[in-house]
Amino acid sequence: MKVLVVGSGGREHALCWAIQNSPLCDTLYCAPGNAGIADVAECVAIGAEDVDALVRFAQDKAIDFVVVGPEGPLVLGLVDKLTAIGIKAFGPSAAAAELEGSKGFMKDILAKYGVPTAAYGRFKDVEAAKDFVRKNGAPIVVKADGLAAGKGVTVARTQEEAFAAIDEALVEGRFGAAGAEVVVEEFLDGEEVSFFALCDGESALPLASAQDHKAVGDGDTGPNTGGMGAYSPAPALTPDLQARVMREIVEPTVKGMAAEGRPFKGVLFAGLMIGKDADGNPVPKTLEFNVRFGDPECQTLMMRLKSDALAALIAAADGQLKNIDLRWHDETALCVVMAANGYPGDYVKNTEIKGFDAANAVEGVTVFHAGTKLADGGRVLSTGGRVLGVTAKAPTVAEAQKRAYQGVDALDWPDGFCRRDIGWRALGR
């Protein structure tokens, strides 16, 4: 098969790395790709959200299967346009991608189909939103309704913080159209876990759990980021809890979306909060849904997946998940994100990174690229905030962590930094 992966991040590098190992894959393209992806796929200079150019390229090259990595092109309808010309694609339609494209829509679906989540309200009116805050008190969470590149969520510790977040979105227009409406919701306390399931419009197949580290600094300090590291599996999500998540959260959502005439195909990424009931028993609730693999969680999932990744993605697109079974390595996979100095604020760009051979030579380690480009002489330069995902697989969390940091230390990049405690929650158990 000729396969095209859309995107340029660490998630897409991990997907390309897994897909190129499939006996089904003859030719692999990635648009636009990055310096690391260029080692496993032919990179094509088309932006991930340039939907019409991507469709033309798929047509011209007679692509058999397209795997869409980021949420942007999904919300813009790339899968719909490919389907219309007879090209098979992995990912939801624009109508189904609204689960991530609109937080208000997502919350309404959860409420309608009885999926456990935080109490909430949807508001376009500033005073109505503030009244909801006054009535419910703080801490409370304010979210821009649309896609805001991970920057539209405020966990407000005081009413004043919540009011400022509401003003920022609805009055100051900081998030543009994405913030024309806000969702204000109850604050949930507990341990946050990511869970992934492949969906084919009718059924869902569990993948695996992972735990992301959002805060920029050790000990979960500092501002939130797109993710500074992850590991899989997440011990907080026991087999019993995973079965409950499938039964109470994933399956009702898939059935509900089908009932709405928006069948969901692709990967459903459930951001969960594992809280406690009155008796101290764990209770999973849905914080959010994303309609694509997480980054950096995808890197850990692809490292642990024994089965043919491409065959699984095709089964989801074809409505055939009931006919496949996935096998996983028992080991832990742990990913440490290296970011450019200054991230998540203004960060340095176009700095050279060396030492990839030494890092990849560490036992069990693969360095996935997220924000890189190739320059003259084969030099690798940083282009983004989150730049590399140094990922290790090992029998235990402690060993995976040790290997990943050996990989980090083998790299030569004075302009980058990372957290030094990825995996701390699992190690503390």
Coordinates of C-alpha atoms in Angstrom, one line a residue:
M1 CA 0.0 0.0 0.0
K2 CA 0.9 3.6 -0.5
V3 CA 0.3 5.4 2.8
L4 CA 0.3 9.1 3.7
V5 CA 0.6 10.4 7.3
V6 CA -0.5 14.0 7.9
G7 CA 1.3 16.0 10.5
S8 CA 4.7 17.1 11.7
G9 CA 4.9 16.3 15.4
G10 CA 6.2 13.6 17.7
R11 CA 2.9 11.8 17.4
E12 CA 3.3 11.6 13.6
H13 CA 6.9 10.4 13.9
A14 CA 5.8 7.6 16.2
L15 CA 3.0 6.7 13.8
C16 CA 5.3 6.7 10.8
W17 CA 7.9 4.6 12.8
A18 CA 5.2 2.0 13.5
I19 CA 3.5 2.0 10.1
Q20 CA 6.8 1.6 8.1
N21 CA 7.3 -1.8 10.0
S22 CA 4.0 -3.1 8.6
P23 CA 4.2 -5.7 5.8
L24 CA 1.2 -3.9 4.3
C25 CA 3.2 -0.7 3.7
D26 CA 5.2 -0.3 0.5
T27 CA 5.6 3.4 0.3
L28 CA 5.2 5.9 3.1
Y29 CA 4.8 9.7 2.7
C30 CA 4.4 12.3 5.5
A31 CA 3.1 15.9 5.0
P32 CA 4.9 18.0 6.1
G33 CA 7.0 15.7 8.3
N34 CA 10.2 16.7 10.2
A35 CA 13.9 15.8 10.3
G36 CA 13.3 12.6 12.2
I37 CA 10.3 11.5 10.0
A38 CA 12.6 11.9 7.0
D39 CA 14.5 8.8 8.1
V40 CA 11.4 6.5 7.8
A41 CA 9.1 8.3 5.2
E42 CA 9.4 10.6 2.2
C43 CA 8.5 14.1 3.5
V44 CA 6.2 16.3 1.4
A45 CA 6.1 20.1 1.8
I46 CA 2.4 20.5 2.3
G47 CA 1.0 21.9 5.6
A48 CA -1.2 19.7 7.7
E49 CA -4.2 22.1 7.4
D50 CA -3.8 22.7 3.6
V51 CA -6.7 20.3 3.0
D52 CA -7.1 20.9 -0.7
A53 CA -3.4 20.4 -1.4
L54 CA -3.4 17.2 0.6
V55 CA -6.3 15.8 -1.3
R56 CA -4.7 16.7 -4.6
F57 CA -1.4 15.0 -3.5
A58 CA -3.3 11.8 -2.4
Q59 CA -5.0 11.7 -5.8
D60 CA -1.9 12.4 -7.8
K61 CA 0.1 9.7 -6.0
A62 CA -2.7 7.2 -5.9
I63 CA -2.5 7.0 -2.1
D64 CA -4.3 3.9 -0.7
F65 CA -4.6 5.1 2.9
V66 CA -4.3 8.4 4.7
V67 CA -3.6 8.6 8.5
V68 CA -4.5 12.0 9.9
G69 CA -2.4 12.9 12.9
P70 CA -3.6 16.3 14.3
E71 CA -7.1 17.6 15.1
G72 CA -6.9 20.7 12.9
P73 CA -7.4 18.9 9.5
L74 CA -10.0 16.6 11.0
V75 CA -12.1 19.5 12.1
L76 CA -11.6 21.1 8.7
G77 CA -13.1 17.9 7.0
L78 CA -10.0 16.3 5.4
V79 CA -11.4 12.8 5.9
D80 CA -14.7 13.8 4.3
K81 CA -13.0 15.2 1.2
L82 CA -10.8 12.1 0.9
T83 CA -13.8 9.8 1.4
A84 CA -15.7 11.7 -1.3
I85 CA -13.0 10.8 -3.9
G86 CA -12.7 7.2 -2.8
I87 CA -9.5 7.4 -0.7
K88 CA -9.7 5.6 2.6
A89 CA -8.6 7.5 5.7
F90 CA -8.1 7.0 9.4
G91 CA -9.8 9.6 11.5
P92 CA -13.3 11.0 12.1
S93 CA -15.5 13.1 9.8
A94 CA -15.8 16.8 10.5
A95 CA -19.2 16.2 12.1
A96 CA -17.7 13.6 14.5
A97 CA -14.5 15.6 15.1
E98 CA -16.7 18.2 16.8
L99 CA -16.2 16.1 19.9
E100 CA -12.9 18.0 20.1
G101 CA -13.7 21.0 18.0
S102 CA -16.4 22.2 20.4
K103 CA -16.2 21.5 24.1
G104 CA -19.8 22.6 24.5
F105 CA -20.9 20.0 22.0
M106 CA -18.9 17.4 23.7
K107 CA -20.4 18.2 27.1
D108 CA -23.9 18.1 25.7
I109 CA -23.3 14.6 24.2
L110 CA -22.0 13.4 27.5
A111 CA -25.0 14.8 29.3
K112 CA -27.5 13.4 26.8
Y113 CA -26.0 9.8 26.9
G114 CA -25.3 9.6 30.6
V115 CA -21.5 9.6 30.4
P116 CA -20.0 10.7 33.8
T117 CA -18.4 14.1 33.6
A118 CA -18.2 17.4 35.6
A119 CA -21.4 19.6 36.0
Y120 CA -21.2 22.5 33.5
G121 CA -22.8 25.4 31.7
R122 CA -22.3 26.9 28.2
F123 CA -22.2 30.7 27.9
K124 CA -21.8 33.5 25.3
D125 CA -23.0 36.1 27.8
V126 CA -20.4 37.4 30.2
E127 CA -22.7 38.1 33.1
A128 CA -24.5 34.7 32.8
A129 CA -21.1 33.0 32.9
K130 CA -20.0 35.0 36.0
D131 CA -23.3 34.2 37.7
F132 CA -22.6 30.5 37.2
V133 CA -19.2 31.0 38.9
R134 CA -20.8 33.0 41.8
K135 CA -23.4 30.2 42.3
N136 CA -20.8 27.4 42.2
G137 CA -17.8 29.0 43.8
A138 CA -14.1 28.2 43.2
P139 CA -12.0 26.3 42.3
I140 CA -13.8 26.1 38.9
V141 CA -12.7 25.6 35.3
V142 CA -13.2 28.0 32.4
K143 CA -12.7 26.6 28.8
A144 CA -12.8 28.3 25.5
D145 CA -15.3 26.3 23.4
G146 CA -13.2 25.8 20.3
L147 CA -9.7 24.7 19.3
A148 CA -7.2 27.0 21.1
A149 CA -3.9 25.1 20.7
G150 CA -4.1 23.8 24.3
K151 CA -4.2 27.3 25.7
G152 CA -7.9 27.8 26.3
V153 CA -8.3 26.2 29.7
T154 CA -8.1 28.0 33.0
V155 CA -8.3 26.1 36.3
A156 CA -9.4 29.1 38.5
R157 CA -8.5 28.9 42.2
T158 CA -10.6 32.0 43.0
Q159 CA -13.7 33.6 41.6
E160 CA -11.6 36.6 40.4
E161 CA -9.4 34.2 38.3
A162 CA -12.5 32.7 36.8
F163 CA -13.9 36.2 36.0
A164 CA -10.6 37.2 34.3
A165 CA -10.6 34.0 32.2
I166 CA -14.2 34.7 31.1
D167 CA -13.4 38.3 30.2
E168 CA -10.2 37.1 28.3
A169 CA -12.3 34.9 26.1
L170 CA -15.7 36.7 25.7
V171 CA -14.6 40.4 26.1
E172 CA -11.0 40.6 25.0
G173 CA -11.3 37.9 22.3
R174 CA -8.0 36.4 23.1
F175 CA -8.9 33.1 21.4
G176 CA -10.8 34.6 18.5
A177 CA -13.7 32.5 17.2
A178 CA -12.6 29.6 19.5
G179 CA -13.5 31.7 22.5
A180 CA -16.8 33.2 21.3
E181 CA -18.4 30.8 23.7
V182 CA -17.1 29.4 27.0
V183 CA -17.8 26.2 29.0
V184 CA -17.6 26.7 32.8
E185 CA -17.5 23.5 34.7
E186 CA -17.1 22.0 38.1
F187 CA -13.5 21.3 39.3
L188 CA -12.7 17.6 39.5
D189 CA -10.0 16.4 41.9
G190 CA -8.0 13.2 41.6
E191 CA -5.4 11.7 39.3
E192 CA -5.5 12.5 35.6
V193 CA -5.1 9.6 33.1
S194 CA -5.3 9.3 29.3
F195 CA -7.1 6.4 27.8
F196 CA -7.3 5.5 24.1
A197 CA -9.7 3.3 22.1
L198 CA -9.9 2.7 18.3
C199 CA -13.5 3.2 17.0
D200 CA -15.1 2.1 13.7
G201 CA -18.4 3.9 14.0
E202 CA -20.2 1.0 15.8
S203 CA -17.7 -0.7 18.1
A204 CA -14.6 0.3 20.1
L205 CA -11.4 -1.6 20.8
P206 CA -9.4 -0.5 23.9
L207 CA -5.8 0.4 23.2
A208 CA -3.9 1.3 26.4
S209 CA -3.7 3.8 29.2
A210 CA -1.0 6.5 29.6
Q211 CA -0.2 9.3 32.0
D212 CA 0.9 12.7 30.7
H213 CA 2.8 15.3 32.6
K214 CA 1.3 18.7 31.6
A215 CA 3.2 21.1 33.9
V216 CA 6.5 22.5 32.6
G217 CA 8.5 21.9 35.9
D218 CA 9.5 19.1 38.1
G219 CA 6.9 18.1 40.7
D220 CA 4.1 19.3 38.4
T221 CA 5.0 23.0 39.0
G222 CA 4.8 26.0 36.6
P223 CA 2.4 26.6 33.7
N224 CA 0.7 23.9 31.7
T225 CA 2.2 22.8 28.4
G226 CA 1.2 20.4 25.6
G227 CA 2.9 17.6 27.6
M228 CA 6.4 17.3 28.9
G229 CA 6.5 13.5 29.1
A230 CA 4.3 10.4 29.4
Y231 CA 4.4 6.7 30.3
S232 CA 2.3 3.7 29.5
P233 CA 0.6 1.8 31.1
A234 CA -0.7 4.1 33.8
P235 CA -1.0 2.1 37.1
A236 CA -3.9 4.3 38.2
L237 CA -6.1 2.7 35.6
T238 CA -6.4 -0.9 36.8
P239 CA -7.8 -3.6 34.5
D240 CA -11.2 -3.3 36.4
L241 CA -11.2 0.5 36.0
Q242 CA -10.3 0.1 32.3
A243 CA -13.3 -2.2 31.8
R244 CA -15.5 0.4 33.6
V245 CA -14.2 3.2 31.4
M246 CA -15.1 1.2 28.3
R247 CA -18.5 0.3 29.6
E248 CA -19.5 3.7 31.1
I249 CA -17.6 6.2 28.9
V250 CA -16.3 5.0 25.6
E251 CA -19.1 2.6 24.5
P252 CA -22.0 5.0 25.3
T253 CA -20.2 7.8 23.5
V254 CA -19.7 5.7 20.4
K255 CA -23.3 4.6 20.5
G256 CA -24.5 8.1 21.1
M257 CA -22.5 9.6 18.2
A258 CA -23.9 6.9 15.9
A259 CA -27.4 7.8 17.1
E260 CA -26.7 11.5 16.4
G261 CA -25.9 10.6 12.8
R262 CA -22.2 11.3 13.4
P263 CA -20.6 7.9 13.6
F264 CA -17.2 8.1 15.2
K265 CA -14.3 6.4 13.4
G266 CA -10.7 6.9 14.4
V267 CA -9.1 7.0 17.8
L268 CA -11.1 8.4 20.8
F269 CA -8.7 9.9 23.4
A270 CA -10.5 10.2 26.7
G271 CA -8.9 12.5 29.3
L272 CA -10.1 11.1 32.6
M273 CA -10.0 12.1 36.2
I274 CA -9.9 9.2 38.6
G275 CA -11.6 10.6 41.8
K276 CA -12.9 8.9 44.8
D277 CA -16.5 8.2 46.0
A278 CA -17.8 8.6 49.5
D279 CA -16.3 5.2 50.4
G280 CA -12.9 5.9 48.9
N281 CA -13.4 3.8 45.8
P282 CA -12.0 5.1 42.5
V283 CA -14.5 6.8 40.1
P284 CA -13.6 7.7 36.5
K285 CA -15.1 10.9 35.1
T286 CA -14.5 12.4 31.6
L287 CA -12.6 15.7 31.5
E288 CA -12.4 15.9 27.7
F289 CA -12.4 13.9 24.5
N290 CA -9.8 14.4 21.8
V291 CA -10.3 12.9 18.4
R292 CA -6.6 11.9 17.7
F293 CA -3.7 10.3 19.5
G294 CA -2.1 12.3 22.3
D295 CA 1.3 13.7 22.0
P296 CA 3.5 12.5 23.8
E297 CA 1.3 9.5 24.8
C298 CA 1.3 8.2 21.2
Q299 CA 5.1 7.7 21.4
T300 CA 4.6 5.3 24.4
L301 CA 1.7 3.5 22.8
M302 CA 3.5 2.8 19.5
M303 CA 6.6 1.5 21.5
R304 CA 4.4 -1.0 23.3
L305 CA 2.2 -2.1 20.4
K306 CA 3.2 -5.6 19.2
S307 CA 0.5 -5.9 16.6
D308 CA 0.6 -4.4 13.1
A309 CA -0.3 -0.7 13.6
L310 CA -1.4 -0.2 10.0
A311 CA -3.7 -3.2 10.0
A312 CA -5.4 -1.9 13.1
L313 CA -5.9 1.6 11.7
I314 CA -7.3 0.1 8.5
A315 CA -9.7 -2.1 10.5
A316 CA -11.1 1.0 12.2
A317 CA -11.6 2.8 8.9
D318 CA -13.3 -0.3 7.4
G319 CA -15.7 -1.0 10.3
Q320 CA -13.9 -4.3 11.1
L321 CA -12.6 -3.8 14.6
K322 CA -14.6 -6.7 15.9
N323 CA -12.4 -9.0 13.8
I324 CA -9.1 -8.0 15.3
D325 CA -7.2 -8.4 18.5
L326 CA -4.3 -6.3 19.7
R327 CA -1.2 -7.6 21.5
W328 CA 1.0 -5.4 23.7
H329 CA 4.5 -5.6 25.2
D330 CA 4.2 -6.0 28.9
E331 CA 7.0 -3.5 29.4
T332 CA 6.6 0.1 30.4
A333 CA 7.4 2.8 27.7
L334 CA 8.4 6.2 29.0
C335 CA 8.8 9.4 26.9
V336 CA 10.8 12.4 28.1
V337 CA 10.0 15.6 26.1
M338 CA 12.9 17.9 25.4
A339 CA 11.7 21.5 24.8
A340 CA 13.4 24.7 23.6
N341 CA 14.6 27.1 26.3
G342 CA 11.8 29.5 27.2
Y343 CA 8.9 27.1 26.4
P344 CA 6.0 27.4 27.0
G345 CA 6.6 31.2 26.7
D346 CA 8.7 32.7 23.9
Y347 CA 11.3 30.1 23.0
V348 CA 14.5 29.9 21.0
K349 CA 14.3 28.5 17.5
N350 CA 16.8 27.2 14.8
T351 CA 19.3 25.9 17.3
E352 CA 21.4 22.9 16.3
I353 CA 20.9 19.5 18.0
K354 CA 23.6 16.8 17.9
G355 CA 24.1 13.4 19.4
F356 CA 21.2 11.5 17.9
D357 CA 23.3 8.4 17.1
A358 CA 24.5 8.2 20.7
A359 CA 21.0 8.6 22.1
N360 CA 19.4 6.0 19.8
A361 CA 22.2 3.6 20.7
V362 CA 21.0 3.4 24.4
E363 CA 19.3 0.1 24.9
G364 CA 15.5 0.4 24.4
V365 CA 15.7 4.0 23.3
T366 CA 14.2 5.7 20.2
V367 CA 14.3 9.5 19.8
F368 CA 11.1 10.8 18.2
H369 CA 11.3 14.2 16.6
A370 CA 8.5 16.8 17.1
G371 CA 9.7 20.2 16.2
T372 CA 12.8 19.8 13.9
K373 CA 14.0 20.4 10.4
L374 CA 16.9 19.4 8.3
A375 CA 19.4 22.1 7.3
D376 CA 22.5 22.2 5.1
G377 CA 25.0 19.6 5.7
G378 CA 22.5 17.3 7.4
R379 CA 22.3 19.4 10.5
V380 CA 19.1 19.1 12.6
L381 CA 17.7 22.4 13.9
S382 CA 14.9 23.0 16.4
T383 CA 11.7 24.6 15.0
G384 CA 9.1 24.3 17.8
G385 CA 8.5 24.5 21.5
R386 CA 8.4 20.8 22.2
V387 CA 11.2 19.4 20.0
L388 CA 12.1 15.8 20.8
G389 CA 10.5 12.8 22.6
V390 CA 13.2 10.6 24.0
T391 CA 11.3 7.3 24.5
A392 CA 12.5 4.1 26.2
K393 CA 11.0 0.7 26.7
A394 CA 12.0 -1.5 29.7
P395 CA 10.6 -4.1 32.1
T396 CA 9.9 -1.6 34.9
V397 CA 9.0 2.1 35.1
A398 CA 12.3 2.8 37.0
E399 CA 14.4 1.1 34.3
A400 CA 12.5 2.9 31.5
Q401 CA 13.0 6.2 33.2
K402 CA 16.7 5.5 33.6
R403 CA 17.1 4.5 30.0
A404 CA 15.2 7.6 28.7
Y405 CA 17.4 10.0 30.7
Q406 CA 20.5 8.2 29.5
G407 CA 19.2 9.0 26.0
V408 CA 18.5 12.6 27.0
D409 CA 22.0 13.0 28.4
A410 CA 23.6 11.5 25.2
L411 CA 22.1 14.4 23.2
D412 CA 24.1 17.6 22.7
W413 CA 21.6 20.5 22.8
P414 CA 22.5 23.3 25.2
D415 CA 19.4 25.3 24.1
G416 CA 16.9 22.6 25.3
F417 CA 15.6 21.4 28.6
C418 CA 13.4 18.7 30.1
R419 CA 11.7 17.6 33.3
R420 CA 13.8 15.2 35.3
D421 CA 10.9 13.4 37.1
I422 CA 8.8 11.8 34.3
G423 CA 7.1 8.8 35.8
W424 CA 7.1 10.0 39.4
R425 CA 3.5 9.0 40.1
A426 CA 4.1 5.4 39.0
L427 CA 7.3 5.2 41.0
G428 CA 5.6 6.4 44.1
R429 CA 3.1 3.5 44.1

